[in-house]
Amino acid sequence: MLAFVKRFSLKRTKHPRGYEDPQVLASETPFTVNEIEALHNLFKKLSTSIINDGLIHKEEFLLALFRNSSMQNLFADRVFFMFDRKRNGVIEFGEFVRSLSIFHPHTPEHEKSSFMFKLYDLDGTGFIQRHELKKMVGALLSETDLGLSEESIEAIVEQTMVEVDTNKDGKIDEEEWKELVAKNPSILKNMTLPYLKEVTLAFPSFVLDSEVDD
């Protein structure tokens, strides 16, 4: 009888790869334990939308955020890269919660600014170089209906470099980036998702109400 109870207990407490204790995640993020449990329900839905393995693959991530699992866009690639903290090609539950917490209204602005800086630092050099800025600006504008020409994008990049690269070394370091954000706080507008303050109530009807069957 005791052996049966042990087997039953072990079976009940078995978690998929990448699962982390909600209490641990709550201690490291602005989310409460209840909110993290709600996020886990969302995570389970996302991680089984295409490949049922308890991990969010890039195609599932793109389907959730952009409703297109085969989307080709540098910005989308970078967001997935930032969520995939272990750089193993998938997003585990702990990575999902910690990365999403950056967008929480209670997360300090300096953390949001640092996340965005790394998003633009394509080569991981600790600087945003001109070619990286141009690629990201082009990727972001491609998602709009503006239809700007190559010359217009180049002009935007040139003006940005003139204003932000204060030490004139041809690249933007993190201190220059911080100064840019301080002067233009609207840059971080999309780094805050208000509904994350009420994640338990908001997430069941959040974006990820896609056409994929449960």
Coordinates of N, CA and C in Angstrom, one line a residue:
M1 N 0.8 -1.2 0.0 CA 0.0 0.0 0.0 C 0.9 1.3 0.0
L2 N 1.9 1.3 0.8 CA 2.8 2.4 0.9 C 3.5 2.7 -0.4
A3 N 3.9 1.6 -1.1 CA 4.6 1.7 -2.4 C 3.6 2.3 -3.4
F4 N 2.3 1.9 -3.3 CA 1.4 2.5 -4.3 C 1.2 4.0 -4.1
V5 N 1.1 4.4 -2.8 CA 1.0 5.8 -2.4 C 2.2 6.6 -3.0
K6 N 3.4 6.1 -2.8 CA 4.6 6.8 -3.3 C 4.5 6.9 -4.8
R7 N 4.2 5.9 -5.5 CA 4.1 5.9 -6.9 C 3.1 7.0 -7.4
F8 N 1.9 7.0 -6.7 CA 0.8 7.9 -7.0 C 1.3 9.4 -6.8
S9 N 2.0 9.6 -5.7 CA 2.5 10.9 -5.3 C 3.5 11.4 -6.3
L10 N 4.4 10.5 -6.7 CA 5.4 10.9 -7.7 C 4.8 11.2 -9.0
K11 N 3.8 10.5 -9.4 CA 3.1 10.7 -10.7 C 2.4 12.1 -10.7
R12 N 1.8 12.4 -9.6 CA 1.1 13.7 -9.5 C 2.1 14.9 -9.5
T13 N 3.2 14.8 -8.9 CA 4.1 15.9 -8.8 C 5.1 16.0 -10.0
K14 N 5.0 15.1 -11.0 CA 5.9 15.2 -12.1 C 5.5 16.4 -13.0
H15 N 6.5 17.2 -13.3 CA 6.3 18.4 -14.2 C 7.1 18.3 -15.5
P16 N 6.7 19.0 -16.5 CA 7.4 18.9 -17.8 C 8.7 19.7 -17.7
R17 N 9.6 19.4 -18.6 CA 10.9 20.1 -18.7 C 10.7 21.6 -18.7
G18 N 11.6 22.2 -17.9 CA 11.6 23.7 -17.8 C 10.6 24.2 -16.8
Y19 N 9.8 23.4 -16.1 CA 8.8 23.9 -15.2 C 9.6 24.4 -13.9
E20 N 9.1 25.5 -13.3 CA 9.7 26.0 -12.1 C 8.6 26.3 -11.1
D21 N 9.0 26.2 -9.8 CA 8.1 26.4 -8.7 C 7.5 27.9 -8.8
P22 N 6.2 28.0 -8.8 CA 5.6 29.4 -8.9 C 6.1 30.3 -7.7
Q23 N 6.3 29.7 -6.6 CA 6.8 30.5 -5.4 C 8.2 31.1 -5.7
V24 N 9.0 30.3 -6.3 CA 10.4 30.8 -6.7 C 10.2 31.9 -7.7
L25 N 9.4 31.7 -8.7 CA 9.2 32.7 -9.8 C 8.6 34.0 -9.2
A26 N 7.7 33.9 -8.3 CA 7.0 35.0 -7.6 C 8.0 35.8 -6.8
S27 N 9.0 35.2 -6.3 CA 10.0 35.9 -5.5 C 11.0 36.7 -6.4
E28 N 11.0 36.3 -7.7 CA 12.0 37.0 -8.6 C 11.3 37.9 -9.6
T29 N 10.0 38.0 -9.6 CA 9.3 38.8 -10.5 C 8.2 39.6 -9.8
P30 N 7.5 40.5 -10.5 CA 6.4 41.3 -9.9 C 5.1 40.4 -9.8
F31 N 5.1 39.2 -10.4 CA 3.9 38.4 -10.4 C 3.7 37.7 -9.0
T32 N 2.4 37.5 -8.7 CA 2.1 36.8 -7.5 C 2.0 35.3 -7.9
V33 N 1.9 34.4 -6.9 CA 1.9 33.0 -7.1 C 0.6 32.7 -8.0
N34 N -0.5 33.3 -7.6 CA -1.7 33.0 -8.4 C -1.6 33.4 -9.8
E35 N -1.0 34.6 -10.0 CA -0.8 35.0 -11.4 C 0.2 34.1 -12.2
I36 N 1.2 33.6 -11.5 CA 2.1 32.7 -12.2 C 1.4 31.4 -12.6
E37 N 0.5 31.0 -11.7 CA -0.3 29.8 -12.0 C -1.2 30.0 -13.2
A38 N -1.7 31.2 -13.3 CA -2.5 31.6 -14.5 C -1.7 31.6 -15.7
L39 N -0.4 32.1 -15.6 CA 0.5 32.2 -16.7 C 0.9 30.7 -17.1
H40 N 0.9 29.8 -16.2 CA 1.3 28.5 -16.5 C 0.2 27.8 -17.4
N41 N -1.1 28.2 -17.1 CA -2.2 27.7 -17.9 C -2.1 28.2 -19.3
L42 N -1.7 29.5 -19.4 CA -1.5 30.1 -20.8 C -0.3 29.4 -21.5
F43 N 0.8 29.2 -20.7 CA 2.0 28.6 -21.3 C 1.6 27.2 -21.8
K44 N 0.8 26.4 -21.1 CA 0.5 25.1 -21.6 C -0.3 25.1 -22.9
K45 N -1.1 26.2 -23.0 CA -1.9 26.3 -24.2 C -1.0 26.6 -25.4
L46 N 0.0 27.5 -25.2 CA 0.9 27.9 -26.2 C 1.8 26.8 -26.6
S47 N 2.3 26.1 -25.6 CA 3.3 25.1 -25.8 C 2.8 23.8 -26.4
T48 N 1.5 23.7 -26.6 CA 0.9 22.6 -27.3 C 0.1 22.9 -28.6
S49 N 0.3 24.2 -29.0 CA -0.5 24.7 -30.2 C 0.0 24.0 -31.5
I50 N 1.2 23.7 -31.5 CA 1.8 23.0 -32.7 C 2.5 21.7 -32.4
I51 N 3.4 21.8 -31.4 CA 4.2 20.7 -30.9 C 3.9 20.4 -29.5
N52 N 3.3 19.3 -29.2 CA 2.9 19.0 -27.8 C 4.0 18.5 -27.0
D53 N 4.9 19.4 -26.5 CA 6.1 18.9 -25.7 C 6.3 19.7 -24.5
G54 N 5.4 20.7 -24.2 CA 5.6 21.5 -23.0 C 6.6 22.6 -23.1
L55 N 7.0 22.9 -24.3 CA 8.0 24.0 -24.6 C 7.4 24.8 -25.7
I56 N 7.7 26.1 -25.7 CA 7.2 27.0 -26.7 C 8.3 27.1 -27.8
H57 N 8.0 26.6 -29.0 CA 8.9 26.6 -30.1 C 8.6 28.0 -30.9
K58 N 9.6 28.3 -31.7 CA 9.5 29.6 -32.4 C 8.2 29.7 -33.2
E59 N 7.8 28.7 -33.8 CA 6.5 28.7 -34.6 C 5.3 29.0 -33.7
E60 N 5.3 28.4 -32.6 CA 4.2 28.6 -31.6 C 4.2 30.0 -31.1
F61 N 5.4 30.6 -30.8 CA 5.6 31.9 -30.4 C 5.1 32.9 -31.4
L62 N 5.4 32.7 -32.6 CA 5.0 33.6 -33.7 C 3.5 33.5 -33.9
L63 N 3.0 32.3 -33.8 CA 1.5 32.1 -34.0 C 0.8 32.9 -32.9
A64 N 1.3 32.8 -31.7 CA 0.6 33.5 -30.6 C 0.6 35.0 -30.7
L65 N 1.8 35.5 -31.0 CA 1.9 37.0 -31.0 C 1.5 37.6 -32.3
F66 N 1.7 36.9 -33.4 CA 1.5 37.5 -34.8 C 0.5 36.8 -35.6
R67 N -0.1 35.7 -35.0 CA -1.0 34.8 -35.8 C -0.5 34.3 -37.1
N68 N 0.8 34.1 -37.1 CA 1.5 33.6 -38.3 C 2.7 32.8 -37.9
S69 N 2.6 31.5 -38.0 CA 3.7 30.6 -37.5 C 4.9 30.6 -38.4
S70 N 4.8 31.1 -39.6 CA 6.0 31.1 -40.5 C 6.4 32.6 -40.9
M71 N 6.1 33.5 -40.0 CA 6.4 34.9 -40.2 C 8.0 35.1 -40.3
Q72 N 8.4 35.9 -41.3 CA 9.8 36.2 -41.4 C 10.0 37.6 -41.1
N73 N 10.5 37.9 -39.9 CA 10.7 39.3 -39.5 C 11.8 39.4 -38.4
L74 N 12.7 40.3 -38.6 CA 13.8 40.4 -37.7 C 13.4 40.7 -36.3
F75 N 12.4 41.6 -36.2 CA 11.9 42.0 -34.8 C 11.3 40.8 -34.1
A76 N 10.5 40.0 -34.8 CA 9.9 38.8 -34.2 C 11.0 37.9 -33.8
D77 N 12.0 37.7 -34.6 CA 13.2 36.8 -34.3 C 13.9 37.3 -33.0
R78 N 14.1 38.6 -32.9 CA 14.8 39.1 -31.8 C 14.0 39.0 -30.5
V79 N 12.7 39.2 -30.5 CA 11.8 39.0 -29.3 C 11.9 37.5 -28.9
F80 N 11.8 36.6 -29.8 CA 12.0 35.2 -29.4 C 13.3 34.9 -28.8
F81 N 14.4 35.5 -29.4 CA 15.7 35.3 -28.9 C 15.9 35.8 -27.5
M82 N 15.2 36.9 -27.2 CA 15.3 37.5 -25.9 C 14.6 36.6 -24.8
F83 N 13.5 36.0 -25.2 CA 12.7 35.1 -24.3 C 13.5 33.8 -24.1
D84 N 14.2 33.4 -25.2 CA 14.9 32.1 -25.1 C 16.3 32.4 -24.4
R85 N 16.3 32.5 -23.1 CA 17.4 32.9 -22.3 C 18.5 31.9 -22.3
K86 N 18.2 30.6 -22.5 CA 19.2 29.5 -22.5 C 19.8 29.3 -23.9
R87 N 19.2 30.0 -24.8 CA 19.7 29.9 -26.2 C 19.7 28.5 -26.7
N88 N 18.6 27.7 -26.4 CA 18.5 26.4 -26.9 C 17.3 26.2 -27.9
G89 N 16.8 27.3 -28.4 CA 15.8 27.2 -29.5 C 14.4 27.0 -29.0
V90 N 14.2 27.0 -27.7 CA 12.8 26.8 -27.2 C 12.7 27.7 -26.0
I91 N 11.4 28.0 -25.6 CA 11.2 28.8 -24.4 C 10.5 27.9 -23.3
E92 N 11.2 27.8 -22.2 CA 10.7 27.0 -21.1 C 9.9 27.9 -20.2
F93 N 9.1 27.3 -19.3 CA 8.2 28.1 -18.5 C 8.9 29.2 -17.7
G94 N 10.0 28.9 -17.0 CA 10.7 29.9 -16.2 C 11.2 31.1 -17.1
E95 N 11.6 30.8 -18.3 CA 12.1 31.8 -19.2 C 10.9 32.7 -19.6
F96 N 9.8 32.0 -19.9 CA 8.5 32.7 -20.3 C 8.1 33.7 -19.2
V97 N 8.1 33.3 -18.0 CA 7.6 34.2 -16.9 C 8.6 35.3 -16.7
R98 N 9.9 35.0 -16.6 CA 10.9 36.0 -16.3 C 11.0 37.1 -17.5
S99 N 10.9 36.6 -18.7 CA 10.9 37.6 -19.8 C 9.6 38.4 -19.9
L100 N 8.5 37.8 -19.6 CA 7.2 38.5 -19.7 C 7.2 39.5 -18.5
S101 N 7.9 39.3 -17.4 CA 7.9 40.2 -16.3 C 8.5 41.5 -16.6
I102 N 9.3 41.6 -17.7 CA 9.9 42.8 -18.1 C 8.9 43.8 -18.5
F103 N 7.7 43.3 -19.0 CA 6.7 44.1 -19.5 C 5.6 44.5 -18.5
H104 N 5.9 44.0 -17.2 CA 4.9 44.3 -16.1 C 5.0 45.8 -15.8
P105 N 3.9 46.4 -15.5 CA 3.9 47.9 -15.1 C 4.7 48.2 -13.9
H106 N 5.0 47.3 -13.0 CA 5.8 47.5 -11.8 C 7.3 47.3 -12.0
T107 N 7.7 46.8 -13.2 CA 9.1 46.6 -13.5 C 9.8 47.9 -13.7
P108 N 10.9 48.2 -13.0 CA 11.6 49.5 -13.2 C 12.0 49.8 -14.6
E109 N 11.9 51.1 -14.9 CA 12.2 51.5 -16.3 C 13.6 51.1 -16.8
H110 N 14.5 51.1 -15.9 CA 15.9 50.8 -16.3 C 16.0 49.4 -16.8
E111 N 15.2 48.5 -16.2 CA 15.2 47.1 -16.7 C 14.6 47.0 -18.1
K112 N 13.5 47.7 -18.3 CA 12.9 47.8 -19.6 C 13.8 48.4 -20.7
S113 N 14.5 49.4 -20.3 CA 15.5 50.1 -21.2 C 16.6 49.1 -21.6
S114 N 17.1 48.4 -20.6 CA 18.2 47.5 -20.8 C 17.8 46.3 -21.7
F115 N 16.6 45.8 -21.5 CA 16.0 44.8 -22.4 C 15.9 45.3 -23.8
M116 N 15.4 46.5 -24.0 CA 15.3 47.0 -25.4 C 16.6 47.3 -26.0
F117 N 17.6 47.7 -25.2 CA 18.9 47.9 -25.8 C 19.5 46.6 -26.3
K118 N 19.3 45.6 -25.5 CA 19.8 44.2 -26.0 C 19.1 43.7 -27.2
L119 N 17.8 44.1 -27.3 CA 17.0 43.8 -28.4 C 17.6 44.3 -29.7
Y120 N 18.1 45.5 -29.6 CA 18.7 46.2 -30.8 C 20.2 45.8 -31.0
D121 N 20.8 45.3 -30.0 CA 22.2 44.9 -30.1 C 22.3 43.5 -30.7
L122 N 22.1 43.5 -32.0 CA 22.0 42.2 -32.8 C 23.2 41.3 -32.6
D123 N 24.4 41.9 -32.6 CA 25.6 41.1 -32.6 C 26.1 40.8 -31.2
G124 N 25.4 41.4 -30.2 CA 25.8 41.1 -28.8 C 27.1 41.7 -28.4
T125 N 27.5 42.8 -29.0 CA 28.8 43.5 -28.7 C 28.7 44.4 -27.5
G126 N 27.5 44.7 -27.1 CA 27.4 45.7 -26.0 C 27.2 47.1 -26.6
F127 N 27.0 47.2 -27.9 CA 26.8 48.5 -28.6 C 25.7 48.3 -29.6
I128 N 25.0 49.4 -30.0 CA 24.1 49.3 -31.1 C 24.8 50.0 -32.2
Q129 N 25.2 49.3 -33.2 CA 26.0 49.9 -34.3 C 25.0 50.3 -35.4
R130 N 25.5 51.1 -36.3 CA 24.6 51.7 -37.3 C 23.8 50.7 -38.1
H131 N 24.5 49.6 -38.6 CA 23.9 48.6 -39.4 C 22.8 47.9 -38.6
E132 N 23.0 47.7 -37.3 CA 22.0 47.1 -36.4 C 20.8 47.9 -36.3
L133 N 21.0 49.2 -36.1 CA 19.9 50.2 -36.0 C 19.1 50.2 -37.2
K134 N 19.7 50.2 -38.4 CA 19.0 50.2 -39.7 C 18.2 49.0 -39.9
K135 N 18.7 47.8 -39.5 CA 18.0 46.6 -39.7 C 16.7 46.6 -38.8
M136 N 16.9 47.0 -37.6 CA 15.7 47.0 -36.7 C 14.7 48.0 -37.0
V137 N 15.1 49.2 -37.5 CA 14.2 50.2 -37.9 C 13.4 49.7 -39.1
G138 N 14.1 49.1 -40.0 CA 13.5 48.5 -41.2 C 12.5 47.4 -40.9
A139 N 12.9 46.6 -39.9 CA 12.0 45.5 -39.5 C 10.7 46.0 -38.8
L140 N 10.9 47.0 -38.0 CA 9.7 47.6 -37.3 C 8.8 48.3 -38.3
L141 N 9.4 49.1 -39.3 CA 8.6 49.8 -40.2 C 7.9 48.9 -41.2
S142 N 8.5 47.7 -41.4 CA 7.8 46.7 -42.4 C 6.5 46.2 -41.8
E143 N 6.3 46.4 -40.5 CA 5.0 46.0 -39.9 C 3.9 47.1 -40.0
T144 N 4.3 48.2 -40.5 CA 3.3 49.3 -40.7 C 2.9 49.5 -42.1
D145 N 2.0 50.4 -42.4 CA 1.6 50.7 -43.7 C 2.3 51.9 -44.3
L146 N 3.4 52.4 -43.7 CA 4.0 53.6 -44.1 C 4.7 53.4 -45.5
G147 N 5.3 52.3 -45.7 CA 5.9 52.0 -47.0 C 7.1 53.0 -47.3
L148 N 7.9 53.3 -46.3 CA 9.0 54.2 -46.5 C 10.1 53.6 -47.4
S149 N 10.7 54.5 -48.2 CA 11.8 54.1 -49.1 C 13.1 53.8 -48.3
E150 N 14.0 53.2 -49.0 CA 15.3 52.9 -48.4 C 16.0 54.2 -48.0
E151 N 15.8 55.3 -48.8 CA 16.4 56.6 -48.5 C 15.8 57.2 -47.3
S152 N 14.5 57.0 -47.1 CA 13.8 57.5 -45.9 C 14.3 56.8 -44.6
I153 N 14.5 55.5 -44.7 CA 14.9 54.7 -43.6 C 16.4 55.2 -43.2
E154 N 17.2 55.3 -44.3 CA 18.6 55.8 -44.1 C 18.6 57.2 -43.4
A155 N 17.7 58.0 -43.8 CA 17.6 59.4 -43.2 C 17.2 59.3 -41.7
I156 N 16.3 58.4 -41.3 CA 15.9 58.2 -39.9 C 17.1 57.7 -39.1
V157 N 17.9 56.7 -39.7 CA 19.0 56.2 -39.0 C 20.1 57.2 -38.8
E158 N 20.3 58.0 -39.9 CA 21.4 59.1 -39.8 C 21.0 60.1 -38.7
Q159 N 19.8 60.5 -38.7 CA 19.4 61.5 -37.7 C 19.5 61.0 -36.3
T160 N 19.1 59.7 -36.1 CA 19.2 59.1 -34.8 C 20.6 59.0 -34.3
M161 N 21.5 58.6 -35.2 CA 22.9 58.5 -34.9 C 23.5 59.9 -34.5
V162 N 23.1 60.9 -35.2 CA 23.6 62.2 -35.0 C 23.2 62.7 -33.6
E163 N 22.0 62.4 -33.2 CA 21.4 62.8 -31.9 C 21.9 62.0 -30.7
V164 N 22.0 60.7 -31.0 CA 22.3 59.8 -29.8 C 23.8 59.5 -29.6
D165 N 24.5 59.4 -30.7 CA 26.0 59.0 -30.6 C 26.8 60.3 -30.2
T166 N 26.6 60.6 -28.9 CA 27.2 61.9 -28.4 C 28.8 61.9 -28.4
N167 N 29.4 60.7 -28.3 CA 30.8 60.7 -28.3 C 31.4 60.5 -29.7
K168 N 30.5 60.4 -30.7 CA 30.9 60.3 -32.1 C 31.9 59.2 -32.4
D169 N 31.6 58.0 -31.8 CA 32.4 56.8 -32.2 C 31.7 55.9 -33.1
G170 N 30.6 56.3 -33.7 CA 29.9 55.5 -34.7 C 29.0 54.4 -34.2
K171 N 28.8 54.4 -32.9 CA 27.9 53.4 -32.3 C 27.3 54.0 -31.0
I172 N 26.2 53.3 -30.6 CA 25.5 53.7 -29.4 C 25.8 52.8 -28.3
D173 N 26.3 53.4 -27.2 CA 26.6 52.5 -26.0 C 25.4 52.6 -25.1
E174 N 25.4 51.9 -24.0 CA 24.2 51.8 -23.1 C 24.0 53.1 -22.4
E175 N 25.0 53.9 -22.1 CA 24.8 55.2 -21.4 C 24.2 56.1 -22.4
E176 N 24.6 56.1 -23.6 CA 23.9 57.0 -24.6 C 22.5 56.6 -24.8
W177 N 22.3 55.3 -24.8 CA 20.9 54.8 -24.9 C 20.0 55.3 -23.8
K178 N 20.6 55.2 -22.5 CA 19.8 55.7 -21.4 C 19.5 57.1 -21.5
E179 N 20.4 57.9 -22.0 CA 20.1 59.4 -22.2 C 19.0 59.6 -23.2
L180 N 19.0 58.8 -24.3 CA 18.0 58.8 -25.3 C 16.6 58.5 -24.7
V181 N 16.6 57.5 -23.9 CA 15.3 57.1 -23.2 C 14.8 58.1 -22.2
A182 N 15.8 58.7 -21.5 CA 15.4 59.8 -20.5 C 14.8 61.0 -21.2
K183 N 15.3 61.3 -22.4 CA 14.8 62.5 -23.1 C 13.5 62.1 -23.9
N184 N 13.3 60.8 -24.2 CA 12.2 60.4 -25.0 C 11.6 59.1 -24.3
P185 N 10.9 59.3 -23.2 CA 10.3 58.2 -22.4 C 9.3 57.4 -23.2
S186 N 8.7 58.0 -24.3 CA 7.8 57.3 -25.1 C 8.4 56.1 -25.8
I187 N 9.7 56.0 -25.9 CA 10.4 54.9 -26.5 C 10.0 53.6 -25.8
L188 N 9.8 53.7 -24.5 CA 9.5 52.5 -23.7 C 8.0 52.2 -23.6
K189 N 7.2 52.9 -24.3 CA 5.7 52.8 -24.3 C 5.3 51.3 -24.5
N190 N 5.9 50.7 -25.5 CA 5.5 49.3 -25.8 C 6.1 48.3 -24.9
M191 N 6.9 48.8 -24.0 CA 7.6 47.8 -23.0 C 6.7 47.6 -21.8
T192 N 5.6 48.2 -21.8 CA 4.7 48.0 -20.6 C 3.3 47.5 -21.1
L193 N 2.8 46.4 -20.6 CA 1.6 45.8 -20.9 C 0.7 45.9 -19.7
P194 N -0.3 46.9 -19.7 CA -1.1 47.2 -18.5 C -1.8 46.0 -17.9
Y195 N -2.3 45.1 -18.8 CA -3.1 44.0 -18.3 C -2.3 42.9 -17.5
L196 N -1.0 43.1 -17.5 CA -0.2 42.2 -16.7 C -0.4 42.4 -15.2
K197 N -1.0 43.5 -14.8 CA -1.3 43.8 -13.4 C -2.5 43.0 -13.0
E198 N -3.2 42.5 -13.9 CA -4.4 41.6 -13.5 C -4.4 40.4 -14.4
V199 N -3.2 39.7 -14.4 CA -3.0 38.6 -15.3 C -4.0 37.5 -15.1
T200 N -4.4 37.2 -13.9 CA -5.3 36.1 -13.6 C -6.7 36.3 -14.4
L201 N -7.1 37.6 -14.4 CA -8.4 37.8 -15.1 C -8.2 38.1 -16.6
A202 N -7.1 38.7 -16.9 CA -6.9 39.2 -18.3 C -6.5 38.1 -19.3
F203 N -5.6 37.2 -18.8 CA -5.0 36.3 -19.8 C -5.9 35.3 -20.5
P204 N -7.0 34.8 -19.9 CA -7.8 33.9 -20.6 C -8.3 34.5 -21.9
S205 N -8.5 35.8 -22.0 CA -9.0 36.4 -23.2 C -7.9 37.2 -23.9
F206 N -6.6 37.0 -23.5 CA -5.5 37.8 -24.1 C -5.3 37.3 -25.5
V207 N -4.4 38.0 -26.2 CA -4.1 37.7 -27.6 C -4.1 36.3 -28.1
L208 N -3.7 35.5 -27.2 CA -3.5 34.1 -27.6 C -4.8 33.4 -27.8
D209 N -5.8 34.1 -28.0 CA -7.1 33.4 -28.4 C -7.1 33.2 -29.9
S210 N -6.2 32.3 -30.3 CA -6.0 32.1 -31.7 C -6.9 31.1 -32.3
E211 N -6.7 30.8 -33.6 CA -7.6 29.8 -34.2 C -7.2 28.4 -33.9
V212 N -6.1 28.2 -33.2 CA -5.6 26.8 -32.9 C -6.5 26.2 -31.9
D213 N -6.8 24.9 -32.1 CA -7.7 24.2 -31.2 C -7.0 23.9 -29.9
D214 N -7.7 23.9 -28.8 CA -7.2 23.6 -27.5 C -6.8 22.1 -27.5

